[in-house]
Short mmCIF file of C-alpha atoms in Angstrom, two decimals:
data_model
loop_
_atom_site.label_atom_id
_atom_site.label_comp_id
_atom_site.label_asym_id
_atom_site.label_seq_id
_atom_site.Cartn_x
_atom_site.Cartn_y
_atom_site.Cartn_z
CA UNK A 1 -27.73 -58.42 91.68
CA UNK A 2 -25.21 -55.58 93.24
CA UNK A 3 -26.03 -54.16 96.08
CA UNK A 4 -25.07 -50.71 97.20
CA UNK A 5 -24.74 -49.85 101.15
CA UNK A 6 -23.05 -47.17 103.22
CA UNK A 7 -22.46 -47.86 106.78
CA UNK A 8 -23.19 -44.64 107.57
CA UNK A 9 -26.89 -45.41 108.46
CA UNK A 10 -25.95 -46.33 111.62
CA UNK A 11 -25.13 -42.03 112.37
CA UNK A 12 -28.98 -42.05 111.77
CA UNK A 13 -30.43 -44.18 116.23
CA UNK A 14 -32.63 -42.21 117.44
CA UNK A 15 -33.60 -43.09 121.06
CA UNK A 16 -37.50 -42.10 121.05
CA UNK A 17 -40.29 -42.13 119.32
CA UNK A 18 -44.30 -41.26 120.47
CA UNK A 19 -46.23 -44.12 119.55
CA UNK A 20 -49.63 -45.31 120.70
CA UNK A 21 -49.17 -42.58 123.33
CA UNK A 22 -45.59 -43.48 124.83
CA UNK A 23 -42.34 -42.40 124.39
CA UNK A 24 -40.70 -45.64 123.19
CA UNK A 25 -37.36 -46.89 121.40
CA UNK A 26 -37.25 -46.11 117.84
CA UNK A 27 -38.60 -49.12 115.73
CA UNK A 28 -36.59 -47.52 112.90
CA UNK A 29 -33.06 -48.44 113.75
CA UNK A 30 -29.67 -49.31 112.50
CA UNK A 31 -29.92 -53.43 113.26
CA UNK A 32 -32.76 -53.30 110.52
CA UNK A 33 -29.95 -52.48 107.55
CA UNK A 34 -26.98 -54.26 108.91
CA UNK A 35 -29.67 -57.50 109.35
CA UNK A 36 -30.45 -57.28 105.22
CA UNK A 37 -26.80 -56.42 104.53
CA UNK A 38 -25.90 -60.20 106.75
CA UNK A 39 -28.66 -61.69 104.38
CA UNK A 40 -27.75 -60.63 100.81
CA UNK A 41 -24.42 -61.65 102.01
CA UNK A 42 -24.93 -65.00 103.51
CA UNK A 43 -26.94 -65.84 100.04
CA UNK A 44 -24.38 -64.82 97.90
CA UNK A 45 -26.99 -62.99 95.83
CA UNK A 46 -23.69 -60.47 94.46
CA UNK A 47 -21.31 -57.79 95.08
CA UNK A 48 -21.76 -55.20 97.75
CA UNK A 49 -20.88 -51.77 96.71
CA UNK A 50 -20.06 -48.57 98.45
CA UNK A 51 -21.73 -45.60 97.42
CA UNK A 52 -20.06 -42.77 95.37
CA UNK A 53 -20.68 -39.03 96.11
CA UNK A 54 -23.51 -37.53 94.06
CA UNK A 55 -23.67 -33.78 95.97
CA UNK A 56 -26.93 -32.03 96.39
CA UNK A 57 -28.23 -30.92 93.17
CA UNK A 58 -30.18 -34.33 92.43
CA UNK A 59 -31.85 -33.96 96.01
CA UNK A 60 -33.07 -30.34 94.84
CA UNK A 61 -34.64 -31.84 91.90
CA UNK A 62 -37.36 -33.22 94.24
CA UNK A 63 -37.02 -31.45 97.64
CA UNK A 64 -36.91 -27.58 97.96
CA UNK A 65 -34.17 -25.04 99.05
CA UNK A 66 -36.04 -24.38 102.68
CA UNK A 67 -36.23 -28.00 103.04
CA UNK A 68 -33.08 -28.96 102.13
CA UNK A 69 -31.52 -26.24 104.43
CA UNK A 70 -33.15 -26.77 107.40
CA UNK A 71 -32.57 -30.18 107.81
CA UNK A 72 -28.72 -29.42 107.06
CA UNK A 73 -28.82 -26.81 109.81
CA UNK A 74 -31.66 -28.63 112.33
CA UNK A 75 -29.28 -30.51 115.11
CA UNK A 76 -26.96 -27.72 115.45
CA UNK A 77 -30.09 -25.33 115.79
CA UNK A 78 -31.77 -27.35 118.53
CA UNK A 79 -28.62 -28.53 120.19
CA UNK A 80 -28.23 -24.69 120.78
CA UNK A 81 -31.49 -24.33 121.75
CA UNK A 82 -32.53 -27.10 124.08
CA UNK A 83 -29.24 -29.92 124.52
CA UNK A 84 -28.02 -32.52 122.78
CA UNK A 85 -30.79 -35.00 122.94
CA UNK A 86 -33.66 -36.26 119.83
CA UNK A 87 -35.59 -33.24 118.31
CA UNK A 88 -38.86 -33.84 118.45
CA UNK A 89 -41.32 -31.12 116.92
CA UNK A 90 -44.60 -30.43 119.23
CA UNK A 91 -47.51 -29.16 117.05
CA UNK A 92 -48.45 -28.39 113.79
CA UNK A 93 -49.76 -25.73 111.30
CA UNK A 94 -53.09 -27.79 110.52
CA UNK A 95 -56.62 -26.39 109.73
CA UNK A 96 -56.71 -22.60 110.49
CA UNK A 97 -53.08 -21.74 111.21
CA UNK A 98 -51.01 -19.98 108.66
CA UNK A 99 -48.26 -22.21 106.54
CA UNK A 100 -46.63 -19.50 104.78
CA UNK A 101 -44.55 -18.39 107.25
CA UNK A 102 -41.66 -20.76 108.92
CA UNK A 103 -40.61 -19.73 111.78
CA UNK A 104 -36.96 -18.65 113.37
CA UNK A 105 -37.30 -20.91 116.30
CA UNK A 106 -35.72 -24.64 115.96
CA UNK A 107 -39.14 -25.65 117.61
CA UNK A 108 -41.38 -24.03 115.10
CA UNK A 109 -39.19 -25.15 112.10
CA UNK A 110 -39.61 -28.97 113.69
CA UNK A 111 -43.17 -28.53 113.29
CA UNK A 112 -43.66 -26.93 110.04
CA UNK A 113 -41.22 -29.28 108.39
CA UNK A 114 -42.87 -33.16 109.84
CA UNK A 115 -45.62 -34.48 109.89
CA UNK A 116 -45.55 -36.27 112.90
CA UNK A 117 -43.74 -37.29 116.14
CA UNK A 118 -42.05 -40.27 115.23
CA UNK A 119 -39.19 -39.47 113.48
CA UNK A 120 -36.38 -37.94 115.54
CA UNK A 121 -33.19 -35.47 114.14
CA UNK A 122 -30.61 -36.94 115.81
CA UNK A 123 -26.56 -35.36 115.94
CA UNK A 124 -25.71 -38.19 112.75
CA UNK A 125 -28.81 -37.61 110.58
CA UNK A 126 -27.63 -35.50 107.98
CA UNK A 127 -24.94 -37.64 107.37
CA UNK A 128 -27.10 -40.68 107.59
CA UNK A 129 -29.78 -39.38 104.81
CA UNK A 130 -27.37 -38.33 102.61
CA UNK A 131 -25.42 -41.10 102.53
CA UNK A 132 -28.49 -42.97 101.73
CA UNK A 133 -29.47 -40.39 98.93
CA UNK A 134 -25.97 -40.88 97.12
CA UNK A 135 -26.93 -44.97 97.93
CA UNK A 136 -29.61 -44.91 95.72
CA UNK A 137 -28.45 -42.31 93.23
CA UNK A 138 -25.62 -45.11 92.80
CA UNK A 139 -28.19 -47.57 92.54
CA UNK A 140 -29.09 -45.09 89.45
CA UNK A 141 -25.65 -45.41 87.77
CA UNK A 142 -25.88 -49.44 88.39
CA UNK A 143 -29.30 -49.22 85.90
CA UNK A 144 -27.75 -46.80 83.65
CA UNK A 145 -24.59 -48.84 83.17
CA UNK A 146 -26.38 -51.71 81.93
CA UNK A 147 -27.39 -53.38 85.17
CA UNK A 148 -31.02 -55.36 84.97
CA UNK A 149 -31.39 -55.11 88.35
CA UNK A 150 -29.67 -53.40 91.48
CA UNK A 151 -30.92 -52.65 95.01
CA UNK A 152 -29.99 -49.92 96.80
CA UNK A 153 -29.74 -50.61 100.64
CA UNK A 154 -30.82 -47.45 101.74
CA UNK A 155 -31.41 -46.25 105.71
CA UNK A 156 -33.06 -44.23 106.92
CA UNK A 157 -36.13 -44.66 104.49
CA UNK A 158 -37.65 -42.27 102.29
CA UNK A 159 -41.05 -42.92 100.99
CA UNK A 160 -43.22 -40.63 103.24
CA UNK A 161 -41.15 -37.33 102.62
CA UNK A 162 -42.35 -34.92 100.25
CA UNK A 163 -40.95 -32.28 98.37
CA UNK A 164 -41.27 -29.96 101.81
CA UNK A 165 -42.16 -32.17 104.50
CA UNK A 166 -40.00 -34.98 106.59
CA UNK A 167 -41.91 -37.94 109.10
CA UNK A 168 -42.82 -41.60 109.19
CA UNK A 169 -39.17 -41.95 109.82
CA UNK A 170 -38.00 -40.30 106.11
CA UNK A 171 -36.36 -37.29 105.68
CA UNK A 172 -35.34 -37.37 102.05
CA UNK A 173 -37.70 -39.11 99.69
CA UNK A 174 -34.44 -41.73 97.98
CA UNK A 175 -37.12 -43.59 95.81
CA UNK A 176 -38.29 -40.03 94.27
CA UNK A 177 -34.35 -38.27 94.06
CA UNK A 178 -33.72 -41.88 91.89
CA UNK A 179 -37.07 -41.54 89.64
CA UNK A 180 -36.12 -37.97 88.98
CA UNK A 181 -32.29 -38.96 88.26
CA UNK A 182 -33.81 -41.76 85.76
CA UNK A 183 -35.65 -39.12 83.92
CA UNK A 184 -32.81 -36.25 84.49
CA UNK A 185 -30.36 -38.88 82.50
CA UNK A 186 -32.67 -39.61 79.47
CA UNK A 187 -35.07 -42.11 80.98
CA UNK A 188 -39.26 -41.11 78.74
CA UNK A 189 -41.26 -43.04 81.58
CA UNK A 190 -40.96 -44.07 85.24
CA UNK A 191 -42.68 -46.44 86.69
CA UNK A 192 -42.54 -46.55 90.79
CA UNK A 193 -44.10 -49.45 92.68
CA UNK A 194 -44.50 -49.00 96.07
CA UNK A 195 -45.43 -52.53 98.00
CA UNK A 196 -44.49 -50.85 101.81
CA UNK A 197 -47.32 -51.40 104.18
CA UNK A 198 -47.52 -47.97 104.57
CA UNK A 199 -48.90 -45.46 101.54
CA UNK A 200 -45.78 -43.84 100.56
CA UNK A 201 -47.55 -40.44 100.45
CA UNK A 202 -44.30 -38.60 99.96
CA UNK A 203 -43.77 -40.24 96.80
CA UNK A 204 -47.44 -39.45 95.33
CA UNK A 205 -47.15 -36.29 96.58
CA UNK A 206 -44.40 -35.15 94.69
CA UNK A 207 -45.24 -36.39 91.29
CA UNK A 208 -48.96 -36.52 91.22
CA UNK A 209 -48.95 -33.86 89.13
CA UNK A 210 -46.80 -35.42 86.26
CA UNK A 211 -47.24 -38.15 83.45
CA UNK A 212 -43.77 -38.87 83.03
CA UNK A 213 -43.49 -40.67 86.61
CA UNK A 214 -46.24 -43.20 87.08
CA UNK A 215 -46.53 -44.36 90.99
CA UNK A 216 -48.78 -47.72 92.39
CA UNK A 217 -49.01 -48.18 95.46
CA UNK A 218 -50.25 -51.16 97.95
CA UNK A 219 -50.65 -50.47 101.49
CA UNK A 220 -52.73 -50.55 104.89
CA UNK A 221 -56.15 -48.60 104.15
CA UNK A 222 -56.13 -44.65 105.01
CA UNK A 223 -59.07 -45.61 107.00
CA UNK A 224 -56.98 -48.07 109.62
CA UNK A 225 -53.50 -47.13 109.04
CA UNK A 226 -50.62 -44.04 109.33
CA UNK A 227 -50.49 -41.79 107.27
CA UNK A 228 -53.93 -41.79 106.97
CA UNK A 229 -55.00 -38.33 105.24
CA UNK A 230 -53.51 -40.08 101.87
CA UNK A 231 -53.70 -43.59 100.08
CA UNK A 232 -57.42 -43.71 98.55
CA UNK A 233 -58.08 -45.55 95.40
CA UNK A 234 -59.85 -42.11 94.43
CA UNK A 235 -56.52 -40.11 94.18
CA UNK A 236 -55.25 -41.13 90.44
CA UNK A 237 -53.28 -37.92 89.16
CA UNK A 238 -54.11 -34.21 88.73
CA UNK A 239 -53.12 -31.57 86.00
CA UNK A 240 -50.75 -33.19 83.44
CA UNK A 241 -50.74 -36.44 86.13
CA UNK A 242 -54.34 -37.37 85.80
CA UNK A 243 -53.90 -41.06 84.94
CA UNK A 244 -50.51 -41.69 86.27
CA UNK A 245 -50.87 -42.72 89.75
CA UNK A 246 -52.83 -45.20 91.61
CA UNK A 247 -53.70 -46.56 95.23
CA UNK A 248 -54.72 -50.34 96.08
CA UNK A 249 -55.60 -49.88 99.76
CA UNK A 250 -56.06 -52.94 101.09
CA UNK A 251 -57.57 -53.32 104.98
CA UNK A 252 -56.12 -55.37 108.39
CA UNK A 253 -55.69 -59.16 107.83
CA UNK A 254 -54.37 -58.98 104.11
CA UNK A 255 -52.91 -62.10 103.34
CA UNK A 256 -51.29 -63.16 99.91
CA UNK A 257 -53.99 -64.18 98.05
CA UNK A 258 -56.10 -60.71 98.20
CA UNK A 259 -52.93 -58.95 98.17
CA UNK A 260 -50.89 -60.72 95.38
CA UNK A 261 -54.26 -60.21 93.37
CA UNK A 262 -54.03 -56.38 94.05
CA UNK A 263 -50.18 -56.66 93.01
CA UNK A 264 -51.02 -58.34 89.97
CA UNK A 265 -53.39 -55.36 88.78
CA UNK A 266 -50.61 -52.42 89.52
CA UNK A 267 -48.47 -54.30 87.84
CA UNK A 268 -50.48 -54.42 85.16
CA UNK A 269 -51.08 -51.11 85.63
CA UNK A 270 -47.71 -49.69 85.27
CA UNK A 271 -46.90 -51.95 82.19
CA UNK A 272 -49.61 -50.49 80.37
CA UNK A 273 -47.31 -46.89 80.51
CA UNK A 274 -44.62 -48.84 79.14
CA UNK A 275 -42.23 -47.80 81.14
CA UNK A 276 -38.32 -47.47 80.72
CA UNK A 277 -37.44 -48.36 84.19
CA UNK A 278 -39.09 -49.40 87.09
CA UNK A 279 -37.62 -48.05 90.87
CA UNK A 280 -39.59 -49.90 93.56
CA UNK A 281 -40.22 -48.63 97.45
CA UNK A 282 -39.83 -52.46 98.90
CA UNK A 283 -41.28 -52.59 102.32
CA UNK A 284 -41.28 -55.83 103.95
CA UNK A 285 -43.41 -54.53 107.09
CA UNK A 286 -46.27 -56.33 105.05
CA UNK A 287 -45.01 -59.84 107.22
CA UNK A 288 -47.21 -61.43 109.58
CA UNK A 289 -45.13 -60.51 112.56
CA UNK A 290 -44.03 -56.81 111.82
CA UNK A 291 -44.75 -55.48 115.25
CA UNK A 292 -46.40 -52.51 113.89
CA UNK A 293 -48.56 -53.25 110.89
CA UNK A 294 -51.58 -55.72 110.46
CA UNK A 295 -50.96 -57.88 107.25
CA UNK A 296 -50.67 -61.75 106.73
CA UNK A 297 -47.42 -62.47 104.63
CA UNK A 298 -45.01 -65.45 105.25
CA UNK A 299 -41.59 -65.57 104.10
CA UNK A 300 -42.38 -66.90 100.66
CA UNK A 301 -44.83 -63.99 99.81
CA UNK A 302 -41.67 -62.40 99.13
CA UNK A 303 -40.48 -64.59 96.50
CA UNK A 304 -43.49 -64.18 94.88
CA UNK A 305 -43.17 -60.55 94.90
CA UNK A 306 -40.10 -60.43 93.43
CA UNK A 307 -41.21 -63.00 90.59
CA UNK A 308 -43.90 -60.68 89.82
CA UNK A 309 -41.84 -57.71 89.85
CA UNK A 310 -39.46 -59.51 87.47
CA UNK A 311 -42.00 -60.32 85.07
CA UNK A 312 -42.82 -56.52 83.83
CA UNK A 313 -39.53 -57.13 81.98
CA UNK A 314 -38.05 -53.67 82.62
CA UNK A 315 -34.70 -52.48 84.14
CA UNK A 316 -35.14 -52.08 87.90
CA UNK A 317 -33.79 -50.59 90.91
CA UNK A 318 -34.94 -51.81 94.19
CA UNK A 319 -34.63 -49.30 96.97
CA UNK A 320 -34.87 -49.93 100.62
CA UNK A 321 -37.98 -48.63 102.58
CA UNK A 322 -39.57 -49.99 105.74
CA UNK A 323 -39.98 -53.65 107.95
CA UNK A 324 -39.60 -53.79 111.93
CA UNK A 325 -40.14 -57.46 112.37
CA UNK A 326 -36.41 -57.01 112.67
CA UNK A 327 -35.28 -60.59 113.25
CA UNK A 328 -37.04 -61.66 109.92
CA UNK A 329 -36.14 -58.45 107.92
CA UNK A 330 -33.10 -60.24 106.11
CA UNK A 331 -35.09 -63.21 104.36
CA UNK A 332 -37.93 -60.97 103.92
CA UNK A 333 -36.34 -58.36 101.95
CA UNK A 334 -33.79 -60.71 100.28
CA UNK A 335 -36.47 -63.07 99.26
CA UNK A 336 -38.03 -60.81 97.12
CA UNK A 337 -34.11 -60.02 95.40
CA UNK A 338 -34.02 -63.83 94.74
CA UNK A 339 -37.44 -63.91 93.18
CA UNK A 340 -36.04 -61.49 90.97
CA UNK A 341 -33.30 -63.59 90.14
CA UNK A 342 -35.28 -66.83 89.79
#
C-alpha cells in the first residue's frame, strides 16, 4: 500500500489549547505524523510518496469562498492585530445572536468561523492544511490509477470541519475534498466510514443532504463526548440524503467486542449502497490509552479493523484523522493498513 506524506505538517504546532479549563500544549501535534510515517516505514508496508499540487478548486467543491478566504488571510490578520502568537477565537454566534453577518475584526472572524477553542491558527497553518488537502487529493489519483488501496498521511486532520466552519483541530475537511474528487472524476457512489472516536460532524454535515455520498460513523456518544450537538443514531439523511448516512454512537468503556459488532453493521451498511469506492476517516484515538478519549481497544483491534474494512471488497483510500496516545499511534494506525493487506 503507497503512502502519501508531506512534511509540511510540521508548519501546522500550535502551542495552546483550552481543555478541561486550562490552557495546555496542543495534543494535536507534529510527533503524531512523523510517529506513523517511522511505522509504515519500519514495516515495509510500501512506497512513500510526496504529494503533487492539486490548487484550490477541489477544496471549493466542499468548503465555501468566505471560508476558504479567511483562513488564507487569518495569521496575517491577527498577527496585525494582536502579535505573533496562537489565534484563539473567544465567543460565539450561538442561540440568539445573528450569523449572517461576519465581522471585519480578526477576533470576530475567529469566532464565527470555529467551533471551539482548541484548535489554534498558527503562522504555518495554511501551508500545513493545504499540503494535507493536495495529500489526500493524491491519495485520489493513487485510487483512480488503479491502486486497491492507498493511505493518505494527512496532518492536521479534517473530519470535524464543515463546509463553513473550522475546530476539533480541522480546518479543511481532507476526507470530504477526496469523496467529492471521487465523484468529480466519475466515481456513481461514495461510501465514507468514519471509525475516529470522535463523530466526524464535519463530514455529515456537508453531505447529509446527498445520496451520492453515503457516511457511517462510530464514535464516543453525543451525550459523553466532543462535539456533542451531533452524532445521534436519529440523524440518517435529509432532502435527497434521507437514507444515506448513519451514526453508531457507542458510550465510555467500548471495548472490541461491542464495538467491532457496531463496525460490522456500518459496514454492512455501506455495502448495501454498493459503493464504487470507499474513503475512510481512520482515527486510532479509539485505544485504551489515548489520553483524551474513553474506549477499550488494544493494538490488535486494529488489525481487525482493517480486515473488516478489506472485506467490503471496494477500492479504498485511507485518510489520516485523529489518535493522541502518541507513543502507540504508529502500530495503531499501521495495524489497521496491514489488516488490509492480510
Amino acid at each position: 500500500m503507497k503512502t502519501v506524506y508531506s512534511d509540511r505538517h510540521r508548519l501546522q504546532d500550535g502551542q495552546s489549547e483550552l481543555i478541561d479549563g486550562k490552557l495546555v500544549k496542543c495534543f494535536e501535534c507534529p510527533e503524531r505524523a512523523d510517529l506513523v510515517l517511522a511505522r509504515v516505514r519500519d514495516r515495509g508496508i510500501g512506497d512513500v510518496l510526496e504529494p503533487t499540487s492539486h490548487g484550490l478548486d477541489p477544496v471549493r467543491r466542499v468548503h465555501t469562498p468566505a471560508f476558504v478566504d479567511f483562513l488564507s488571510t487569518a495569521w496575517d490578520e491577527w498577527v496585525a492585530a494582536h502579535g505573533a502568537y496562537d489565534a484563539l477565537p473567544i465567543t460565539w454566534p450561538t442561540r440568539g445572536l445573528r450569523q449572517d453577518r461576519i465581522p471585519d475584526a480578526i477576533d470576530g472572524k475567529l469566532s464565527y468561523f470555529s467551533l471551539d477553542a482548541g484548535t489554534p491558527i498558527t503562522s504555518g497553518t495554511w501551508s500545513a492544511i493545504t499540503a494535507a488537502a493536495d495529500v489526500a487529493l493524491t491519495g485520489v489519483d493513487l485510487v483512480l490509477g488503479g491502486e486497491r488501496h492507498a493511505f493518505s498521511l494527512c496532518r492536521p486532520p479534517g473530519h470535524h470541519a464543515s463546509a463553513d466552519v473550522y475546530g476539533g483541530y480541522c480546518f479543511f475537511n481532507n476526507a470530504a475534498v477526496a469523496a467529492q474528487s471521487f465523484r468529480d472524476r466519475g466515481a456513481g457512489t461514495v461510501a465514507i466510514l468514519d471509525v475516529d472516536y470522535h463523530h466526524g460532524n464535519g463530514t455529515q454535515a456537508i453531505f447529509y443532504d446527498r445520496s451520492d455520498v453515503v457516511f457511517a460513523s462510530l464514535h464516543g456518544h453525543p451525550q459523553q463526548e466532543y462535539p456533542f450537538f451531533l452524532g445521534w443514531d436519529d440523524e440518517t439523511g435529509t432532502g435527497a440524503g434521507e437514507g444515506a448516512n448513519r451514526n453508531w454512537p457507542l458510550r465510555h468503556g467500548t471495548a472490541w467486542d461491542a464495538y467491532g459488532a457496531a463496525l460490522d453493521e456500518a459496514c454492512a451498511y455501506l455495502a448495501g449502497h454498493r459503493p464504487d469506492v470507499l474513503v475512510v476517516s481512520l482515527g486510532v484515538d479509539t485505544f485504551k490509552d489515548d489520553p483524551i478519549s474513553k474506549f477499550r481497544l488494544e493494538h490488535e483491534d486494529y488489525l481487525r479493523i482493517g480486515a473488516k474494512i478489506a472485506a467490503l471488497d471496494v477500492p479504498t483510500l485511507v485518510v489520516f484523522e485523529g489518535g493522541y496516545a502518541v507513543s502507540e499511534i504508529g502500530i495503531n494506525a499501521v495495524n489497521v493498513l496491514e489488516g488490509m493487506s492480510a
